[in-house]
């Protein structure tokens, strides 16, 4: 039986305040075409969007980017969301989290801070981030704790840092983080273009899982350890954002609203908060209705008993790998396109550096596509 | 079960969590960075008393009065469940460190 389309309001909004970022990660979730700073929503636009979101039932507000701290009005935006009773969460690289800024955010009611770290030490971390940033991150994480905020550390795992997971977890312990999210890279956008340098081998993953299990036991009661496996090594895809247009919504710097972080690459009509009310966008826009529920599904999903569980997987992944956003997520073993994933996995497990987790060092560092050079182009328009 | 919920403990909602009434859903909700727990009325009553002053025994008494029945297990099980997920912390008042 087809699932009734979900028309309840969203629980959370991810506000991507800006695409600008001092960092240039090879797995960046930014779109390839960045929004110019001059095209960003104003403070009042964000206040209006948050008002409409609250009316729709939004309870959590994640402030992200790019680097949200590059917005001078981030304190005002936090204060507004907080005044609406939302749980406010800042997702930051921590560059720009000075003490006065942090204190102002605390004052404005910010509830939670998520700091991304790239590695366990400065050389690798700074190379991955594209600029010298490791020491500032550690300093900022300490500041978050000192101001008595709950601290989550976000670590995007990939081929070049996954062998350092033990030392990364050492930092988690030393900094006294309340949560750590060890999430393997999702391959769309920049990360898909850099996939060959990012996708870990099977041995690397097995090692990481053993280390993570041990850390989870050791840190029980102190730190919640969340580990997200890479879906390329799974049999079935993950349900995207808990279902398309079901629980979350993303608003980009220019005011485009999306059901998911990576959906801007899909050939779907846009829905912008400067042209429409958020309630219309959520309930009635063709964009948010496109993949809601299960009616849109082709086979094998349409007749599959897991269709309510994973909802056919990620639309962005289907589109980016096959060129057709309606197809079953190629990660699924039942997908006729699974070979596309298997080939990438095979490549990640062959070649000189596919052995057991060796000690990190120049020998096992694949060459990264020079992302800083690629992202520098859109910055020009500032 | 009661081992994790000492009757003398004075529970409070975890630092990272926020308890509030949600007008859109007409329910109390407990908010965290990644999760929303939609509460039933009893759960909301219990959590509103988790203020660091009321002990578990006080909460049981107070709810027993409000609902006019024995709520002992309901309260301790609810708190044990939330404590296991770190939504609620229950320092034991008999422990001088807390
Ligand atoms: S992934 Fe890296 S470059 Fe992209 S927004 Fe985040 S911190 Fe900036
Ligand atoms: S066929 Fe579709 S619904 Fe079935 S498991 Fe695969 S992705 Fe999920």
Coordinates of C-alpha atoms in Angstrom, one line a residue, chain A:
Chain A
X1 CA 0.0 0.0 0.0
X2 CA 1.4 3.4 -0.8
X3 CA 2.4 5.4 2.1
X4 CA 0.3 8.5 2.8
X5 CA 2.3 11.6 2.0
X6 CA 3.6 13.1 5.1
X7 CA 2.2 16.5 5.6
X8 CA 3.3 17.2 9.2
X9 CA 5.6 20.0 9.8
X10 CA 9.4 19.6 9.8
X11 CA 11.3 19.1 13.1
X12 CA 14.5 20.9 12.1
X13 CA 15.8 23.5 9.8
X14 CA 19.4 23.6 8.6
X15 CA 20.2 27.2 7.9
X16 CA 23.2 27.5 5.6
X17 CA 24.0 31.1 6.3
X18 CA 26.8 31.4 3.8
X19 CA 28.9 29.3 1.4
X20 CA 32.0 31.3 2.3
X21 CA 34.5 29.4 4.4
X22 CA 38.1 29.9 5.3
X23 CA 38.6 26.1 4.8
X24 CA 38.7 24.1 1.6
X25 CA 37.9 20.5 2.4
X26 CA 38.0 17.9 -0.4
X27 CA 34.7 16.5 0.8
X28 CA 32.9 19.9 1.2
X29 CA 29.1 19.8 1.1
X30 CA 29.0 23.2 -0.6
X31 CA 27.6 23.1 -4.1
X32 CA 30.0 23.5 -7.0
X33 CA 28.5 26.9 -7.8
X34 CA 28.7 29.0 -4.7
X35 CA 26.3 31.8 -3.8
X36 CA 28.0 35.2 -3.8
X37 CA 28.1 37.0 -0.5
X38 CA 26.2 39.8 -2.0
X39 CA 23.3 37.4 -2.9
X40 CA 22.9 36.1 0.6
X41 CA 19.7 36.6 2.6
X42 CA 19.7 39.6 4.9
X43 CA 19.3 39.4 8.7
X44 CA 15.6 40.3 8.3
X45 CA 15.1 37.6 5.7
X46 CA 16.5 35.0 8.1
X47 CA 14.2 36.4 10.9
X48 CA 11.2 36.0 8.6
X49 CA 12.3 32.5 7.6
X50 CA 12.7 31.4 11.2
X51 CA 9.3 32.9 12.1
X52 CA 7.7 30.9 9.3
X53 CA 9.7 27.8 10.3
X54 CA 8.5 28.0 13.9
X55 CA 5.0 28.3 12.7
X56 CA 5.4 25.2 10.7
X57 CA 6.5 23.4 13.8
X58 CA 10.3 23.5 13.5
X59 CA 12.0 22.9 16.9
X60 CA 15.6 22.7 16.1
X61 CA 17.8 25.2 14.2
X62 CA 21.2 24.2 12.9
X63 CA 23.3 27.1 11.8
X64 CA 25.8 26.0 9.3
X65 CA 27.5 26.9 6.0
X66 CA 30.2 27.2 4.7
X67 CA 31.3 28.8 7.9
X68 CA 28.4 30.4 9.7
X69 CA 30.7 32.6 11.9
X70 CA 31.6 34.5 8.8
X71 CA 28.2 36.1 9.0
X72 CA 28.5 39.2 11.1
X73 CA 24.8 38.8 12.2
X74 CA 25.1 35.2 13.4
X75 CA 24.5 36.3 17.0
X76 CA 21.3 38.1 16.0
X77 CA 20.1 35.1 14.1
X78 CA 20.8 32.8 17.1
X79 CA 19.0 35.2 19.4
X80 CA 16.0 35.1 17.1
X81 CA 15.8 31.4 16.8
X82 CA 16.4 31.0 20.5
X83 CA 13.6 33.5 21.2
X84 CA 11.3 31.3 19.2
X85 CA 12.1 28.5 21.5
X86 CA 14.2 26.5 19.0
X87 CA 17.1 24.4 20.0
X88 CA 20.0 26.2 18.4
X89 CA 23.1 24.4 17.2
X90 CA 26.1 26.0 15.7
X91 CA 28.0 23.8 13.2
X92 CA 31.4 25.4 12.8
X93 CA 35.0 24.9 11.7
X94 CA 35.7 27.0 14.8
X95 CA 37.7 29.5 12.9
X96 CA 36.5 32.8 14.1
X97 CA 35.2 31.6 17.4
X98 CA 36.9 34.2 19.5
X99 CA 36.2 34.6 23.2
X100 CA 34.0 37.7 22.8
X101 CA 32.1 36.2 20.0
X102 CA 31.6 33.0 21.9
X103 CA 30.4 34.9 24.9
X104 CA 27.9 36.9 22.8
X105 CA 26.6 33.6 21.3
X106 CA 26.2 32.2 24.8
X107 CA 24.3 35.3 25.8
X108 CA 22.1 35.0 22.7
X109 CA 21.0 31.6 23.9
X110 CA 23.0 29.2 21.7
X111 CA 22.4 25.7 23.0
X112 CA 25.1 23.5 21.4
X113 CA 28.3 23.7 19.4
X114 CA 29.6 21.3 16.9
X115 CA 33.2 21.7 16.0
X116 CA 34.6 19.9 13.0
X117 CA 38.1 18.4 13.2
X118 CA 39.9 16.8 10.3
X119 CA 42.7 14.8 11.9
X120 CA 44.6 14.3 15.2
X121 CA 47.5 16.6 14.4
X122 CA 48.3 19.8 12.7
X123 CA 50.2 18.7 9.6
X124 CA 47.6 16.3 8.2
X125 CA 44.7 18.4 9.5
X126 CA 46.0 21.6 7.9
X127 CA 46.7 19.8 4.6
X128 CA 43.1 18.4 4.6
X129 CA 41.5 21.7 5.5
X130 CA 43.7 23.7 3.0
X131 CA 44.8 26.2 5.6
X132 CA 46.6 26.2 9.0
X133 CA 43.7 25.6 11.4
X134 CA 44.3 22.7 13.7
X135 CA 45.6 24.6 16.7
X136 CA 42.7 27.1 16.5
X137 CA 40.2 24.3 16.4
X138 CA 41.6 22.7 19.6
X139 CA 41.7 26.1 21.3
X140 CA 38.1 26.8 20.2
X141 CA 36.9 23.4 21.4
X142 CA 38.4 24.1 24.8
X143 CA 36.7 27.5 24.9
X144 CA 33.3 25.8 24.2
X145 CA 33.9 23.5 27.2
X146 CA 35.1 26.4 29.3
X147 CA 31.9 28.3 28.6
X148 CA 30.0 25.2 29.7
X149 CA 28.4 24.4 26.4
X150 CA 27.8 20.9 25.4
X151 CA 30.4 20.0 22.8
X152 CA 30.1 17.7 19.8
X153 CA 33.1 17.0 17.7
X154 CA 32.4 16.2 14.0
X155 CA 34.9 14.1 12.1
X156 CA 34.4 13.3 8.5
X157 CA 36.3 10.1 7.9
X158 CA 38.0 9.1 4.7
X159 CA 41.0 7.3 3.3
X160 CA 43.5 9.9 4.4
X161 CA 42.5 10.2 8.1
X162 CA 40.6 7.0 9.0
X163 CA 43.8 5.2 10.1
X164 CA 44.3 8.0 12.7
X165 CA 41.0 7.3 14.4
X166 CA 42.5 6.1 17.6
X167 CA 44.5 9.4 18.0
X168 CA 41.4 11.4 17.0
X169 CA 39.4 9.6 19.7
X170 CA 42.3 10.6 22.1
X171 CA 41.5 14.2 21.4
X172 CA 37.8 13.5 22.0
X173 CA 38.6 12.2 25.4
X174 CA 41.1 14.9 26.2
X175 CA 38.7 17.7 25.2
X176 CA 35.9 16.1 27.2
X177 CA 33.5 16.2 24.2
X178 CA 29.9 15.2 25.1
X179 CA 29.4 13.6 21.7
X180 CA 31.5 12.7 18.7
X181 CA 30.2 12.0 15.2
X182 CA 32.6 9.9 13.2
X183 CA 30.9 10.0 9.8
X184 CA 32.3 8.5 6.7
X185 CA 32.3 10.8 3.7
X186 CA 29.1 10.8 1.6
X187 CA 30.0 10.9 -2.0
X188 CA 28.3 13.7 -3.8
X189 CA 29.4 17.1 -4.9
X190 CA 33.1 17.8 -4.1
X191 CA 33.5 14.4 -2.4
X192 CA 32.3 12.5 -5.5
X193 CA 34.8 14.4 -7.6
X194 CA 37.5 13.5 -5.1
X195 CA 36.3 10.0 -4.5
X196 CA 39.3 8.1 -5.6
X197 CA 41.4 9.9 -3.0
X198 CA 38.8 9.6 -0.2
X199 CA 37.1 6.2 -0.3
X200 CA 38.8 3.9 2.3
X201 CA 39.7 0.3 1.8
X202 CA 37.9 -2.6 3.5
X203 CA 40.8 -3.1 5.9
X204 CA 40.9 0.5 6.9
X205 CA 37.2 0.3 7.7
X206 CA 37.5 -2.9 9.7
X207 CA 40.3 -1.3 11.8
X208 CA 38.2 1.8 12.4
X209 CA 35.3 -0.2 13.5
X210 CA 37.3 -2.2 16.0
X211 CA 38.8 1.0 17.4
X212 CA 35.4 2.7 17.6
X213 CA 33.8 -0.2 19.5
X214 CA 36.6 -0.1 22.1
X215 CA 36.2 3.7 22.5
X216 CA 32.5 3.4 22.9
X217 CA 33.0 1.0 25.8
X218 CA 35.7 3.1 27.4
X219 CA 33.8 6.4 27.1
X220 CA 30.4 5.1 28.1
X221 CA 28.6 7.6 30.3
X222 CA 31.0 10.4 29.3
X223 CA 30.9 10.7 25.6
X224 CA 28.4 9.4 23.1
X225 CA 30.2 7.9 20.2
X226 CA 28.3 7.9 16.9
X227 CA 29.8 6.1 13.9
X228 CA 28.3 6.3 10.4
X229 CA 29.6 3.6 8.0
X230 CA 30.1 4.6 4.4
X231 CA 27.1 3.4 2.4
X232 CA 29.3 2.1 -0.4
X233 CA 30.2 -0.8 1.9
X234 CA 26.6 -1.4 2.9
X235 CA 24.0 -3.6 1.3
X236 CA 21.2 -1.1 1.5
X237 CA 21.1 2.7 1.3
X238 CA 20.3 5.0 4.2
X239 CA 17.0 6.9 4.2
X240 CA 17.9 10.4 3.2
X241 CA 17.3 12.9 6.0
X242 CA 14.6 10.5 7.5
X243 CA 12.6 10.8 4.2
X244 CA 12.3 13.4 1.5
X245 CA 10.4 16.4 2.9
X246 CA 9.5 14.4 6.0
X247 CA 11.5 15.8 8.9
X248 CA 14.1 18.3 7.9
X249 CA 14.5 21.2 5.6
X250 CA 17.5 23.1 4.4
X251 CA 17.6 26.8 3.5
X252 CA 20.6 27.9 1.5
X253 CA 22.4 31.3 1.7
X254 CA 20.4 32.6 -1.3
X255 CA 17.1 31.5 0.2
X256 CA 16.6 28.4 -1.8
X257 CA 14.9 25.7 0.3
X258 CA 15.7 22.0 -0.1
X259 CA 14.6 18.8 1.4
X260 CA 18.3 17.7 1.7
X261 CA 21.8 19.1 1.8
X262 CA 22.9 17.9 -1.6
X263 CA 19.6 18.3 -3.5
X264 CA 20.8 21.5 -5.3
X265 CA 22.4 19.3 -7.9
X266 CA 19.0 17.7 -8.9
X267 CA 17.1 18.9 -12.0
X268 CA 14.1 20.1 -10.0
X269 CA 12.3 23.4 -9.9
X270 CA 13.7 25.7 -7.2
X271 CA 11.7 27.1 -4.3
X272 CA 13.0 30.3 -2.8
X273 CA 11.9 31.9 0.5
X274 CA 12.0 35.3 -1.1
X275 CA 9.2 34.2 -3.5
X276 CA 7.2 31.8 -1.3
X277 CA 6.1 31.3 2.2
X278 CA 7.9 28.4 3.9
X279 CA 4.5 26.7 4.6
X280 CA 3.7 26.6 0.8
X281 CA 7.2 25.4 0.0
X282 CA 7.0 22.6 2.6
X283 CA 3.4 21.5 1.9
X284 CA 2.8 22.2 -1.8
X285 CA 6.0 23.0 -3.8
X286 CA 6.8 20.5 -6.6
X287 CA 10.3 20.3 -5.1
X288 CA 9.2 19.1 -1.7
X289 CA 6.5 16.8 -3.1
X290 CA 8.8 15.2 -5.7
X291 CA 10.0 12.2 -3.7
X292 CA 7.8 12.3 -0.6
X293 CA 6.4 9.0 0.4
X294 CA 6.7 5.9 -1.9
X295 CA 4.4 6.7 -4.9
X296 CA 7.3 8.0 -7.1
X297 CA 9.3 4.8 -6.9
X298 CA 10.2 2.6 -9.9
X299 CA 11.1 -1.1 -9.5
X300 CA 12.9 -2.7 -7.8
X301 CA 11.9 -0.3 -5.0
X302 CA 8.2 -0.1 -5.7
X303 CA 7.7 -3.8 -5.0
X304 CA 10.4 -4.1 -2.3
X305 CA 9.5 -4.8 1.3
X306 CA 12.2 -2.4 2.5
X307 CA 10.6 0.6 0.7
X308 CA 9.3 2.1 3.9
X309 CA 12.6 1.5 5.7
X310 CA 15.1 3.2 3.4
X311 CA 12.7 5.0 1.1
X312 CA 14.7 4.0 -2.0
X313 CA 17.8 5.7 -0.7
X314 CA 19.4 8.9 -1.7
X315 CA 18.0 10.8 -4.7
X316 CA 21.2 12.8 -5.1
X317 CA 23.3 9.7 -5.2
X318 CA 21.0 8.1 -7.8
X319 CA 21.2 11.2 -9.9
X320 CA 24.9 11.7 -9.6
X321 CA 25.9 8.1 -10.4
X322 CA 23.2 7.3 -13.0
X323 CA 22.0 10.6 -14.3
X324 CA 18.4 9.7 -13.4
X325 CA 17.2 10.9 -10.0
X326 CA 14.3 8.5 -10.0
X327 CA 16.4 5.3 -10.1
X328 CA 17.0 3.1 -7.1
X329 CA 20.1 4.3 -5.1
X330 CA 23.0 2.4 -6.7
X331 CA 24.3 1.5 -3.3
X332 CA 21.4 -1.0 -2.9
X333 CA 22.4 -4.6 -3.8
X334 CA 19.1 -4.9 -5.6
X335 CA 19.8 -1.9 -7.8
X336 CA 20.6 -2.7 -11.5
X337 CA 23.3 0.0 -11.1
X338 CA 25.2 -1.5 -8.2
X339 CA 28.2 -2.2 -10.4
X340 CA 28.9 1.6 -10.4
X341 CA 29.5 1.4 -6.6
X342 CA 31.3 -2.0 -6.8
X343 CA 33.8 -0.6 -9.3
X344 CA 34.7 2.3 -7.0
X345 CA 35.0 -0.1 -4.0
X346 CA 37.2 -2.5 -6.1
X347 CA 39.4 0.5 -7.0
X348 CA 39.7 1.4 -3.4
X349 CA 40.8 -2.1 -2.5
X350 CA 43.5 -2.5 -5.2
X351 CA 46.8 -0.9 -5.8
X352 CA 49.8 -0.3 -3.6
X353 CA 48.1 1.2 -0.6
X354 CA 45.2 -1.1 -0.2
X355 CA 46.9 -3.3 2.5
X356 CA 46.1 -3.5 6.2
X357 CA 46.1 -0.2 8.1
X358 CA 49.7 0.9 7.9
X359 CA 51.1 3.7 9.9
X360 CA 50.2 6.9 8.2
X361 CA 52.9 8.6 6.2
X362 CA 53.7 10.0 2.8
X363 CA 53.7 6.5 1.3
X364 CA 50.0 6.0 1.8
X365 CA 48.8 9.5 1.0
X366 CA 47.0 9.6 -2.3
X367 CA 47.0 12.8 -4.3
X368 CA 44.0 15.0 -3.6
X369 CA 42.4 16.8 -6.4
X370 CA 43.5 20.4 -5.7
X371 CA 40.2 21.6 -4.3
X372 CA 41.5 25.0 -3.0
X373 CA 42.2 26.0 -6.6
X374 CA 38.7 24.9 -7.7
X375 CA 36.8 26.7 -4.9
X376 CA 38.8 29.9 -5.2
X377 CA 37.0 30.8 -8.4
X378 CA 33.6 31.7 -6.9
X379 CA 35.3 33.7 -4.1
X380 CA 36.3 36.3 -6.7
X381 CA 32.8 37.7 -6.8
X382 CA 32.8 39.0 -3.2

